[in-house]
PDB file of C-alpha atoms in Angstrom:
ATOM      1  CA  MET W   1     -31.503   0.912   5.647  1.00  0.00           C
ATOM      2  CA  ARG W   2     -29.737   0.234   8.919  1.00  0.00           C
ATOM      3  CA  LEU W   3     -26.105   1.228   8.296  1.00  0.00           C
ATOM      4  CA  GLY W   4     -22.999   0.758  10.398  1.00  0.00           C
ATOM      5  CA  LEU W   5     -19.719   2.660  10.079  1.00  0.00           C
ATOM      6  CA  ILE W   6     -16.403   1.556  11.545  1.00  0.00           C
ATOM      7  CA  GLY W   7     -14.426   4.765  11.880  1.00  0.00           C
ATOM      8  CA  PHE W   8     -15.374   8.425  11.756  1.00  0.00           C
ATOM      9  CA  GLY W   9     -12.474  10.037   9.933  1.00  0.00           C
ATOM     10  CA  ASN W  10     -12.272  11.834   6.619  1.00  0.00           C
ATOM     11  CA  ILE W  11     -13.839   9.062   4.525  1.00  0.00           C
ATOM     12  CA  ALA W  12     -16.780   8.509   6.876  1.00  0.00           C
ATOM     13  CA  VAL W  13     -17.507  12.218   7.256  1.00  0.00           C
ATOM     14  CA  THR W  14     -17.355  12.819   3.495  1.00  0.00           C
ATOM     15  CA  LEU W  15     -19.529   9.763   2.876  1.00  0.00           C
ATOM     16  CA  LEU W  16     -22.222  10.960   5.279  1.00  0.00           C
ATOM     17  CA  GLY W  17     -22.216  14.351   3.587  1.00  0.00           C
ATOM     18  CA  GLN W  18     -22.828  12.686   0.234  1.00  0.00           C
ATOM     19  CA  LEU W  19     -25.519  10.440   1.690  1.00  0.00           C
ATOM     20  CA  ALA W  20     -27.348  13.449   3.067  1.00  0.00           C
ATOM     21  CA  GLU W  21     -27.421  14.974  -0.407  1.00  0.00           C
ATOM     22  CA  THR W  22     -28.344  11.891  -2.450  1.00  0.00           C
ATOM     23  CA  ILE W  23     -30.688   9.591  -0.534  1.00  0.00           C
ATOM     24  CA  ASP W  24     -34.434  10.173  -0.833  1.00  0.00           C
ATOM     25  CA  ALA W  25     -35.197   9.499   2.827  1.00  0.00           C
ATOM     26  CA  PRO W  26     -33.165   9.300   6.044  1.00  0.00           C
ATOM     27  CA  LEU W  27     -31.538   6.017   6.990  1.00  0.00           C
ATOM     28  CA  GLU W  28     -33.550   4.004   9.477  1.00  0.00           C
ATOM     29  CA  CYS W  29     -30.517   3.715  11.742  1.00  0.00           C
ATOM     30  CA  LEU W  30     -26.876   4.829  11.649  1.00  0.00           C
ATOM     31  CA  THR W  31     -24.417   3.283  14.104  1.00  0.00           C
ATOM     32  CA  VAL W  32     -20.833   4.528  14.265  1.00  0.00           C
ATOM     33  CA  LEU W  33     -18.069   2.513  15.912  1.00  0.00           C
ATOM     34  CA  CYS W  34     -15.125   4.677  16.965  1.00  0.00           C
ATOM     35  CA  LEU W  35     -12.333   4.714  19.513  1.00  0.00           C
ATOM     36  CA  PRO W  36     -13.518   5.551  23.059  1.00  0.00           C
ATOM     37  CA  GLU W  37     -11.580   8.807  23.150  1.00  0.00           C
ATOM     38  CA  PHE W  38     -13.501  10.088  20.124  1.00  0.00           C
ATOM     39  CA  ALA W  39     -16.976   8.986  21.197  1.00  0.00           C
ATOM     40  CA  GLY W  40     -18.017  12.365  22.619  1.00  0.00           C
ATOM     41  CA  GLU W  41     -16.833  14.335  19.599  1.00  0.00           C
ATOM     42  CA  THR W  42     -18.444  11.846  17.209  1.00  0.00           C
ATOM     43  CA  THR W  43     -21.762  12.031  19.034  1.00  0.00           C
ATOM     44  CA  ALA W  44     -21.717  15.827  18.886  1.00  0.00           C
ATOM     45  CA  ARG W  45     -20.939  15.939  15.170  1.00  0.00           C
ATOM     46  CA  LEU W  46     -23.640  13.433  14.326  1.00  0.00           C
ATOM     47  CA  ALA W  47     -26.184  15.470  16.283  1.00  0.00           C
ATOM     48  CA  GLY W  48     -25.063  18.674  14.587  1.00  0.00           C
ATOM     49  CA  GLU W  49     -23.705  18.348  11.046  1.00  0.00           C
ATOM     50  CA  PHE W  50     -25.493  15.085  10.223  1.00  0.00           C
ATOM     51  CA  ALA W  51     -28.739  15.387  12.170  1.00  0.00           C
ATOM     52  CA  GLY W  52     -30.898  14.554   9.156  1.00  0.00           C
ATOM     53  CA  VAL W  53     -28.996  11.539   7.838  1.00  0.00           C
ATOM     54  CA  ALA W  54     -30.719   8.923   9.995  1.00  0.00           C
ATOM     55  CA  THR W  55     -33.815   8.615  12.158  1.00  0.00           C
ATOM     56  CA  GLU W  56     -31.882   6.737  14.831  1.00  0.00           C
ATOM     57  CA  VAL W  57     -28.209   7.368  15.610  1.00  0.00           C
ATOM     58  CA  ALA W  58     -25.855   5.553  17.975  1.00  0.00           C
ATOM     59  CA  VAL W  59     -22.146   5.759  18.773  1.00  0.00           C
ATOM     60  CA  VAL W  60     -20.408   2.631  20.095  1.00  0.00           C
ATOM     61  CA  THR W  61     -16.845   1.494  20.754  1.00  0.00           C
ATOM     62  CA  GLU W  62     -17.023  -2.294  20.269  1.00  0.00           C
ATOM     63  CA  ALA W  63     -18.272  -4.610  17.515  1.00  0.00           C
ATOM     64  CA  PRO W  64     -20.863  -6.413  19.716  1.00  0.00           C
ATOM     65  CA  ALA W  65     -22.467  -3.054  20.526  1.00  0.00           C
ATOM     66  CA  LEU W  66     -22.499  -2.191  16.820  1.00  0.00           C
ATOM     67  CA  LEU W  67     -24.237  -5.490  16.064  1.00  0.00           C
ATOM     68  CA  SER W  68     -26.843  -4.861  18.775  1.00  0.00           C
ATOM     69  CA  HIS W  69     -28.257  -2.118  16.522  1.00  0.00           C
ATOM     70  CA  ARG W  70     -28.887  -4.705  13.761  1.00  0.00           C
ATOM     71  CA  PRO W  71     -27.030  -3.122  10.822  1.00  0.00           C
ATOM     72  CA  GLN W  72     -27.839  -4.493   7.389  1.00  0.00           C
ATOM     73  CA  LEU W  73     -24.523  -3.288   5.980  1.00  0.00           C
ATOM     74  CA  VAL W  74     -21.295  -2.134   7.647  1.00  0.00           C
ATOM     75  CA  ILE W  75     -18.668   0.113   6.084  1.00  0.00           C
ATOM     76  CA  GLU W  76     -15.100  -0.127   7.412  1.00  0.00           C
ATOM     77  CA  CYS W  77     -13.111   3.078   6.881  1.00  0.00           C
ATOM     78  CA  ALA W  78     -10.756   3.157   9.859  1.00  0.00           C
ATOM     79  CA  GLY W  79      -7.520   1.496   8.743  1.00  0.00           C
ATOM     80  CA  HIS W  80      -5.800  -1.872   8.833  1.00  0.00           C
ATOM     81  CA  MET W  81      -6.024  -2.357  12.598  1.00  0.00           C
ATOM     82  CA  ALA W  82      -9.767  -1.798  12.565  1.00  0.00           C
ATOM     83  CA  VAL W  83     -10.163  -4.455   9.865  1.00  0.00           C
ATOM     84  CA  ALA W  84      -8.381  -7.028  11.996  1.00  0.00           C
ATOM     85  CA  THR W  85     -10.093  -6.002  15.243  1.00  0.00           C
ATOM     86  CA  HIS W  86     -13.732  -5.662  14.194  1.00  0.00           C
ATOM     87  CA  VAL W  87     -14.511  -7.038  10.733  1.00  0.00           C
ATOM     88  CA  PRO W  88     -14.273 -10.802  11.475  1.00  0.00           C
ATOM     89  CA  THR W  89     -16.803 -10.409  14.304  1.00  0.00           C
ATOM     90  CA  VAL W  90     -19.249  -8.552  12.074  1.00  0.00           C
ATOM     91  CA  LEU W  91     -18.939 -11.076   9.234  1.00  0.00           C
ATOM     92  CA  ARG W  92     -19.517 -14.031  11.568  1.00  0.00           C
ATOM     93  CA  ALA W  93     -22.731 -12.294  12.683  1.00  0.00           C
ATOM     94  CA  SER W  94     -24.004 -12.615   9.086  1.00  0.00           C
ATOM     95  CA  VAL W  95     -23.607  -8.928   8.253  1.00  0.00           C
ATOM     96  CA  ASP W  96     -22.021  -7.883   4.956  1.00  0.00           C
ATOM     97  CA  VAL W  97     -19.000  -5.579   5.278  1.00  0.00           C
ATOM     98  CA  VAL W  98     -17.516  -3.145   2.774  1.00  0.00           C
ATOM     99  CA  VAL W  99     -13.780  -2.930   3.526  1.00  0.00           C
ATOM    100  CA  VAL W 100     -12.222   0.337   2.381  1.00  0.00           C
ATOM    101  CA  SER W 101      -8.801  -0.453   3.884  1.00  0.00           C
ATOM    102  CA  ILE W 102      -8.227  -3.212   1.335  1.00  0.00           C
ATOM    103  CA  GLY W 103      -4.473  -3.156   1.865  1.00  0.00           C
ATOM    104  CA  ALA W 104      -5.077  -4.929   5.183  1.00  0.00           C
ATOM    105  CA  LEU W 105      -5.621  -8.112   3.173  1.00  0.00           C
ATOM    106  CA  SER W 106      -1.931  -8.077   2.237  1.00  0.00           C
ATOM    107  CA  ASP W 107      -1.577  -9.911   5.565  1.00  0.00           C
ATOM    108  CA  GLU W 108      -2.139 -13.489   4.401  1.00  0.00           C
ATOM    109  CA  SER W 109      -3.378 -14.717   7.771  1.00  0.00           C
ATOM    110  CA  LEU W 110      -5.880 -11.861   8.044  1.00  0.00           C
ATOM    111  CA  GLU W 111      -7.146 -12.439   4.511  1.00  0.00           C
ATOM    112  CA  LYS W 112      -7.714 -16.104   5.362  1.00  0.00           C
ATOM    113  CA  GLU W 113      -9.489 -15.185   8.599  1.00  0.00           C
ATOM    114  CA  LEU W 114     -11.797 -12.743   6.828  1.00  0.00           C
ATOM    115  CA  ARG W 115     -12.694 -15.257   4.130  1.00  0.00           C
ATOM    116  CA  LEU W 116     -13.441 -17.923   6.751  1.00  0.00           C
ATOM    117  CA  ALA W 117     -15.483 -15.465   8.834  1.00  0.00           C
ATOM    118  CA  ALA W 118     -17.554 -14.508   5.795  1.00  0.00           C
ATOM    119  CA  ALA W 119     -18.126 -18.169   4.963  1.00  0.00           C
ATOM    120  CA  ASP W 120     -19.055 -19.024   8.559  1.00  0.00           C
ATOM    121  CA  GLY W 121     -21.517 -16.149   8.715  1.00  0.00           C
ATOM    122  CA  ARG W 122     -22.770 -16.592   5.161  1.00  0.00           C
ATOM    123  CA  ALA W 123     -21.948 -12.918   4.707  1.00  0.00           C
ATOM    124  CA  HIS W 124     -20.187 -11.020   1.960  1.00  0.00           C
ATOM    125  CA  LEU W 125     -16.783  -9.384   2.322  1.00  0.00           C
ATOM    126  CA  ILE W 126     -17.165  -6.568  -0.207  1.00  0.00           C
ATOM    127  CA  LEU W 127     -14.030  -4.992  -1.693  1.00  0.00           C
ATOM    128  CA  PRO W 128     -15.006  -1.786  -3.515  1.00  0.00           C
ATOM    129  CA  ALA W 129     -13.157  -0.484  -6.562  1.00  0.00           C
ATOM    130  CA  GLY W 130     -12.209   2.635  -4.633  1.00  0.00           C
ATOM    131  CA  ALA W 131     -10.046   5.057  -6.578  1.00  0.00           C
ATOM    132  CA  VAL W 132      -9.454   2.784  -9.567  1.00  0.00           C
ATOM    133  CA  GLY W 133     -11.638   1.679 -12.488  1.00  0.00           C
ATOM    134  CA  GLY W 134     -11.887  -1.423 -14.636  1.00  0.00           C
ATOM    135  CA  ILE W 135     -11.934  -3.819 -11.683  1.00  0.00           C
ATOM    136  CA  ASP W 136     -14.921  -5.638 -13.178  1.00  0.00           C
ATOM    137  CA  LEU W 137     -12.959  -6.437 -16.330  1.00  0.00           C
ATOM    138  CA  LEU W 138      -9.804  -7.377 -14.426  1.00  0.00           C
ATOM    139  CA  ALA W 139     -11.728  -9.778 -12.191  1.00  0.00           C
ATOM    140  CA  ALA W 140     -13.426 -11.310 -15.227  1.00  0.00           C
ATOM    141  CA  LEU W 141     -10.110 -11.845 -17.026  1.00  0.00           C
ATOM    142  CA  GLY W 142      -8.585 -13.300 -13.867  1.00  0.00           C
ATOM    143  CA  ALA W 143     -10.761 -16.385 -14.181  1.00  0.00           C
ATOM    144  CA  ALA W 144      -8.787 -17.377 -17.291  1.00  0.00           C
ATOM    145  CA  GLY W 145      -5.410 -17.058 -15.563  1.00  0.00           C
ATOM    146  CA  GLY W 146      -2.165 -15.973 -17.196  1.00  0.00           C
ATOM    147  CA  LEU W 147      -2.471 -12.335 -16.109  1.00  0.00           C
ATOM    148  CA  GLU W 148       0.328  -9.788 -16.169  1.00  0.00           C
ATOM    149  CA  VAL W 149      -0.573  -6.667 -14.182  1.00  0.00           C
ATOM    150  CA  ARG W 150       1.634  -3.598 -13.744  1.00  0.00           C
ATOM    151  CA  TYR W 151       0.566  -0.616 -11.620  1.00  0.00           C
ATOM    152  CA  ARG W 152       2.081   2.859 -11.191  1.00  0.00           C
ATOM    153  CA  GLY W 153       0.780   5.218  -8.514  1.00  0.00           C
ATOM    154  CA  SER W 154       1.808   8.889  -8.651  1.00  0.00           C
ATOM    155  CA  LYS W 155       0.983  11.601  -6.135  1.00  0.00           C
ATOM    156  CA  PRO W 156       2.327  15.076  -5.324  1.00  0.00           C
ATOM    157  CA  PRO W 157       5.369  14.786  -3.052  1.00  0.00           C
ATOM    158  CA  LEU W 158       3.683  16.015   0.120  1.00  0.00           C
ATOM    159  CA  ALA W 159       0.951  13.381  -0.263  1.00  0.00           C
ATOM    160  CA  TRP W 160       3.702  10.869   0.601  1.00  0.00           C
ATOM    161  CA  SER W 161       4.566  12.635   3.868  1.00  0.00           C
ATOM    162  CA  GLY W 162       4.613  10.356   6.876  1.00  0.00           C
ATOM    163  CA  THR W 163       5.515   7.303   4.787  1.00  0.00           C
ATOM    164  CA  PRO W 164       8.817   5.474   4.099  1.00  0.00           C
ATOM    165  CA  ALA W 165       9.146   7.700   1.020  1.00  0.00           C
ATOM    166  CA  GLU W 166      10.527  10.405   3.338  1.00  0.00           C
ATOM    167  CA  ALA W 167      13.564   8.240   4.068  1.00  0.00           C
ATOM    168  CA  ALA W 168      14.133   7.418   0.406  1.00  0.00           C
ATOM    169  CA  ILE W 169      13.957  10.908  -1.142  1.00  0.00           C
ATOM    170  CA  ASP W 170      13.742  14.576  -0.164  1.00  0.00           C
ATOM    171  CA  LEU W 171      10.060  15.163  -0.827  1.00  0.00           C
ATOM    172  CA  GLY W 172      10.281  18.908  -0.329  1.00  0.00           C
ATOM    173  CA  ALA W 173      13.097  19.390  -2.834  1.00  0.00           C
ATOM    174  CA  LEU W 174      11.771  17.414  -5.814  1.00  0.00           C
ATOM    175  CA  THR W 175      11.589  19.228  -9.143  1.00  0.00           C
ATOM    176  CA  GLU W 176      10.682  16.213 -11.264  1.00  0.00           C
ATOM    177  CA  ALA W 177       9.029  12.838 -10.869  1.00  0.00           C
ATOM    178  CA  GLU W 178      10.996  10.222  -8.951  1.00  0.00           C
ATOM    179  CA  ILE W 179      10.233   6.547  -8.368  1.00  0.00           C
ATOM    180  CA  PHE W 180      10.917   5.671  -4.739  1.00  0.00           C
ATOM    181  CA  PHE W 181       9.387   2.191  -4.563  1.00  0.00           C
ATOM    182  CA  THR W 182       9.426  -0.804  -6.886  1.00  0.00           C
ATOM    183  CA  GLY W 183       8.136  -4.171  -5.781  1.00  0.00           C
ATOM    184  CA  THR W 184       5.115  -6.413  -5.377  1.00  0.00           C
ATOM    185  CA  ALA W 185       1.619  -5.337  -4.391  1.00  0.00           C
ATOM    186  CA  ARG W 186       2.069  -7.124  -1.055  1.00  0.00           C
ATOM    187  CA  GLU W 187       5.206  -5.144  -0.259  1.00  0.00           C
ATOM    188  CA  ALA W 188       3.553  -1.887  -1.320  1.00  0.00           C
ATOM    189  CA  ALA W 189       0.444  -2.471   0.779  1.00  0.00           C
ATOM    190  CA  ARG W 190       2.488  -3.336   3.855  1.00  0.00           C
ATOM    191  CA  GLN W 191       4.944  -0.449   3.591  1.00  0.00           C
ATOM    192  CA  PHE W 192       2.400   2.187   2.533  1.00  0.00           C
ATOM    193  CA  PRO W 193      -0.854   1.147   4.272  1.00  0.00           C
ATOM    194  CA  LYS W 194      -2.588   4.514   3.760  1.00  0.00           C
ATOM    195  CA  ASN W 195      -1.438   4.995   0.176  1.00  0.00           C
ATOM    196  CA  ALA W 196      -1.457   1.645  -1.611  1.00  0.00           C
ATOM    197  CA  ASN W 197      -5.020   0.335  -1.344  1.00  0.00           C
ATOM    198  CA  VAL W 198      -5.265   0.505  -5.142  1.00  0.00           C
ATOM    199  CA  ALA W 199      -2.341  -1.890  -5.512  1.00  0.00           C
ATOM    200  CA  ALA W 200      -4.072  -4.320  -3.139  1.00  0.00           C
ATOM    201  CA  THR W 201      -7.373  -4.003  -5.011  1.00  0.00           C
ATOM    202  CA  LEU W 202      -5.703  -4.820  -8.321  1.00  0.00           C
ATOM    203  CA  ALA W 203      -3.906  -7.777  -6.768  1.00  0.00           C
ATOM    204  CA  LEU W 204      -7.038  -9.271  -5.223  1.00  0.00           C
ATOM    205  CA  ALA W 205      -9.060  -8.816  -8.406  1.00  0.00           C
ATOM    206  CA  GLY W 206      -6.373 -10.107 -10.721  1.00  0.00           C
ATOM    207  CA  ALA W 207      -3.040 -11.878 -10.534  1.00  0.00           C
ATOM    208  CA  GLY W 208      -2.476 -11.896  -6.778  1.00  0.00           C
ATOM    209  CA  PHE W 209      -0.226  -9.942  -4.449  1.00  0.00           C
ATOM    210  CA  GLU W 210       3.082 -11.488  -5.518  1.00  0.00           C
ATOM    211  CA  ALA W 211       2.455 -11.297  -9.277  1.00  0.00           C
ATOM    212  CA  THR W 212       1.262  -7.679  -9.377  1.00  0.00           C
ATOM    213  CA  HIS W 213       4.152  -5.298 -10.093  1.00  0.00           C
ATOM    214  CA  VAL W 214       4.015  -1.868  -8.421  1.00  0.00           C
ATOM    215  CA  GLU W 215       5.840   1.444  -8.832  1.00  0.00           C
ATOM    216  CA  LEU W 216       5.173   4.384  -6.517  1.00  0.00           C
ATOM    217  CA  VAL W 217       6.129   7.876  -7.638  1.00  0.00           C
ATOM    218  CA  ALA W 218       6.403  11.330  -6.102  1.00  0.00           C
ATOM    219  CA  ASP W 219       5.687  13.837  -8.868  1.00  0.00           C
ATOM    220  CA  PRO W 220       5.543  17.621  -8.386  1.00  0.00           C
ATOM    221  CA  ALA W 221       3.575  17.873 -11.638  1.00  0.00           C
ATOM    222  CA  ALA W 222       0.932  15.295 -10.650  1.00  0.00           C
ATOM    223  CA  PRO W 223      -2.555  16.812 -11.053  1.00  0.00           C
ATOM    224  CA  GLY W 224      -3.773  14.767  -8.100  1.00  0.00           C
ATOM    225  CA  ASN W 225      -3.601  11.089  -7.199  1.00  0.00           C
ATOM    226  CA  VAL W 226      -2.837   9.357 -10.501  1.00  0.00           C
ATOM    227  CA  HIS W 227      -3.398   5.626 -10.942  1.00  0.00           C
ATOM    228  CA  GLU W 228      -2.139   3.871 -14.071  1.00  0.00           C
ATOM    229  CA  TYR W 229      -2.121   0.169 -14.775  1.00  0.00           C
ATOM    230  CA  SER W 230      -1.846  -2.239 -17.656  1.00  0.00           C
ATOM    231  CA  VAL W 231      -3.211  -5.753 -18.013  1.00  0.00           C
ATOM    232  CA  VAL W 232      -2.137  -8.490 -20.385  1.00  0.00           C
ATOM    233  CA  SER W 233      -4.099 -11.738 -20.441  1.00  0.00           C
ATOM    234  CA  PRO W 234      -4.734 -14.541 -22.944  1.00  0.00           C
ATOM    235  CA  LEU W 235      -8.168 -13.000 -23.532  1.00  0.00           C
ATOM    236  CA  ALA W 236      -7.528  -9.261 -23.765  1.00  0.00           C
ATOM    237  CA  LYS W 237      -5.123  -6.407 -23.192  1.00  0.00           C
ATOM    238  CA  TYR W 238      -5.974  -3.019 -21.744  1.00  0.00           C
ATOM    239  CA  SER W 239      -4.508  -0.055 -19.916  1.00  0.00           C
ATOM    240  CA  MET W 240      -6.057   2.631 -17.780  1.00  0.00           C
ATOM    241  CA  ARG W 241      -5.073   6.018 -16.380  1.00  0.00           C
ATOM    242  CA  ILE W 242      -7.181   7.796 -13.782  1.00  0.00           C
ATOM    243  CA  GLU W 243      -6.446  11.280 -12.438  1.00  0.00           C
ATOM    244  CA  ASN W 244      -8.238  11.567  -9.111  1.00  0.00           C
ATOM    245  CA  LEU W 245      -8.663  14.719  -7.087  1.00  0.00           C
ATOM    246  CA  PRO W 246      -7.478  14.224  -3.501  1.00  0.00           C
ATOM    247  CA  SER W 247     -10.030  14.326  -0.711  1.00  0.00           C
ATOM    248  CA  ALA W 248     -10.333  17.768   0.865  1.00  0.00           C
ATOM    249  CA  GLY W 249      -9.536  16.358   4.285  1.00  0.00           C
ATOM    250  CA  ASN W 250      -6.700  13.982   3.387  1.00  0.00           C
ATOM    251  CA  ALA W 251      -4.321  14.273   0.438  1.00  0.00           C
ATOM    252  CA  LYS W 252      -3.497  10.565   0.698  1.00  0.00           C
ATOM    253  CA  THR W 253      -7.082   9.611  -0.202  1.00  0.00           C
ATOM    254  CA  SER W 254      -8.733  10.074  -3.601  1.00  0.00           C
ATOM    255  CA  VAL W 255     -12.200  11.590  -3.259  1.00  0.00           C
ATOM    256  CA  SER W 256     -13.521   9.029  -5.776  1.00  0.00           C
ATOM    257  CA  THR W 257     -12.932   6.371  -3.101  1.00  0.00           C
ATOM    258  CA  VAL W 258     -15.795   7.871  -1.109  1.00  0.00           C
ATOM    259  CA  TYR W 259     -18.082   7.827  -4.136  1.00  0.00           C
ATOM    260  CA  SER W 260     -17.198   4.179  -4.734  1.00  0.00           C
ATOM    261  CA  VAL W 261     -18.460   3.362  -1.237  1.00  0.00           C
ATOM    262  CA  LEU W 262     -21.522   5.551  -1.795  1.00  0.00           C
ATOM    263  CA  ARG W 263     -22.287   3.443  -4.874  1.00  0.00           C
ATOM    264  CA  GLU W 264     -22.258   0.277  -2.761  1.00  0.00           C
ATOM    265  CA  ILE W 265     -24.805   1.796  -0.382  1.00  0.00           C
ATOM    266  CA  ARG W 266     -27.045   3.171  -3.128  1.00  0.00           C
ATOM    267  CA  ASN W 267     -27.039  -0.208  -4.862  1.00  0.00           C
ATOM    268  CA  ARG W 268     -28.433  -1.684  -1.639  1.00  0.00           C
ATOM    269  CA  ILE W 269     -31.061   1.028  -1.169  1.00  0.00           C
ATOM    270  CA  GLY W 270     -32.284   1.558  -4.708  1.00  0.00           C
ATOM    271  CA  PRO W 271     -34.337  -0.730  -6.968  1.00  0.00           C
ATOM    272  CA  VAL W 272     -31.502  -1.028  -9.523  1.00  0.00           C
ATOM    273  CA  ALA W 273     -27.880  -2.000  -8.868  1.00  0.00           C
ATOM    274  CA  ILE W 274     -25.208  -0.952 -11.372  1.00  0.00           C
TER     275      ILE W 274
END
């Protein structure tokens, strides 16, 4: 496979580590798109830590340069700005893209642009399940309409550092769980872009951004990043609770998110997709 990565942060590095351990043979080509100021460091790490992942490796700083290496699949894991800056170009070039920063689609104009770009390029905009399960069932039920979806995301207080939660509550002084945000999935994804991708995923798979109710919680007793949601539809009712361990390099990210992306790649490489 010829694989492209947009971003070389915690998710990309963890993903490459998992690829090195699970694929039977090196990738034919790995191309990493990063910011110019990180190009030297990225090149060095790829040559050192990840020397065996791919036969051919390249580091670029613009989408056209990424496309010049003919990727068959591109993984975006660099944040909302990277989605807007690079993903439409890649989709229009007829290359499928897995978007990890799903919350970026809370911007209605960007969501429309991405859908049009995918249609123009006859490519697929792939939205992985990430840290949450049951997305297949939710998407299936969504076709019947009439969905009611409620989501509650709980993380240890310090996992909410650097977000608007700091202005709402004293994260360092909490002794019990406290809800600091209640609203729609669109509001959650916009206010907490690094923490609310699950809310956006549920919204896109199910009832939409405005009809998906969200609560965000800082909980000193949380065993990790906890995602709970309930679904009521004319066809079925179900609820789910997932206790995810945080990624070793970023407490805001559930490590299962990386494995969700790994699944997308392995489904492309292997003879069976599941």
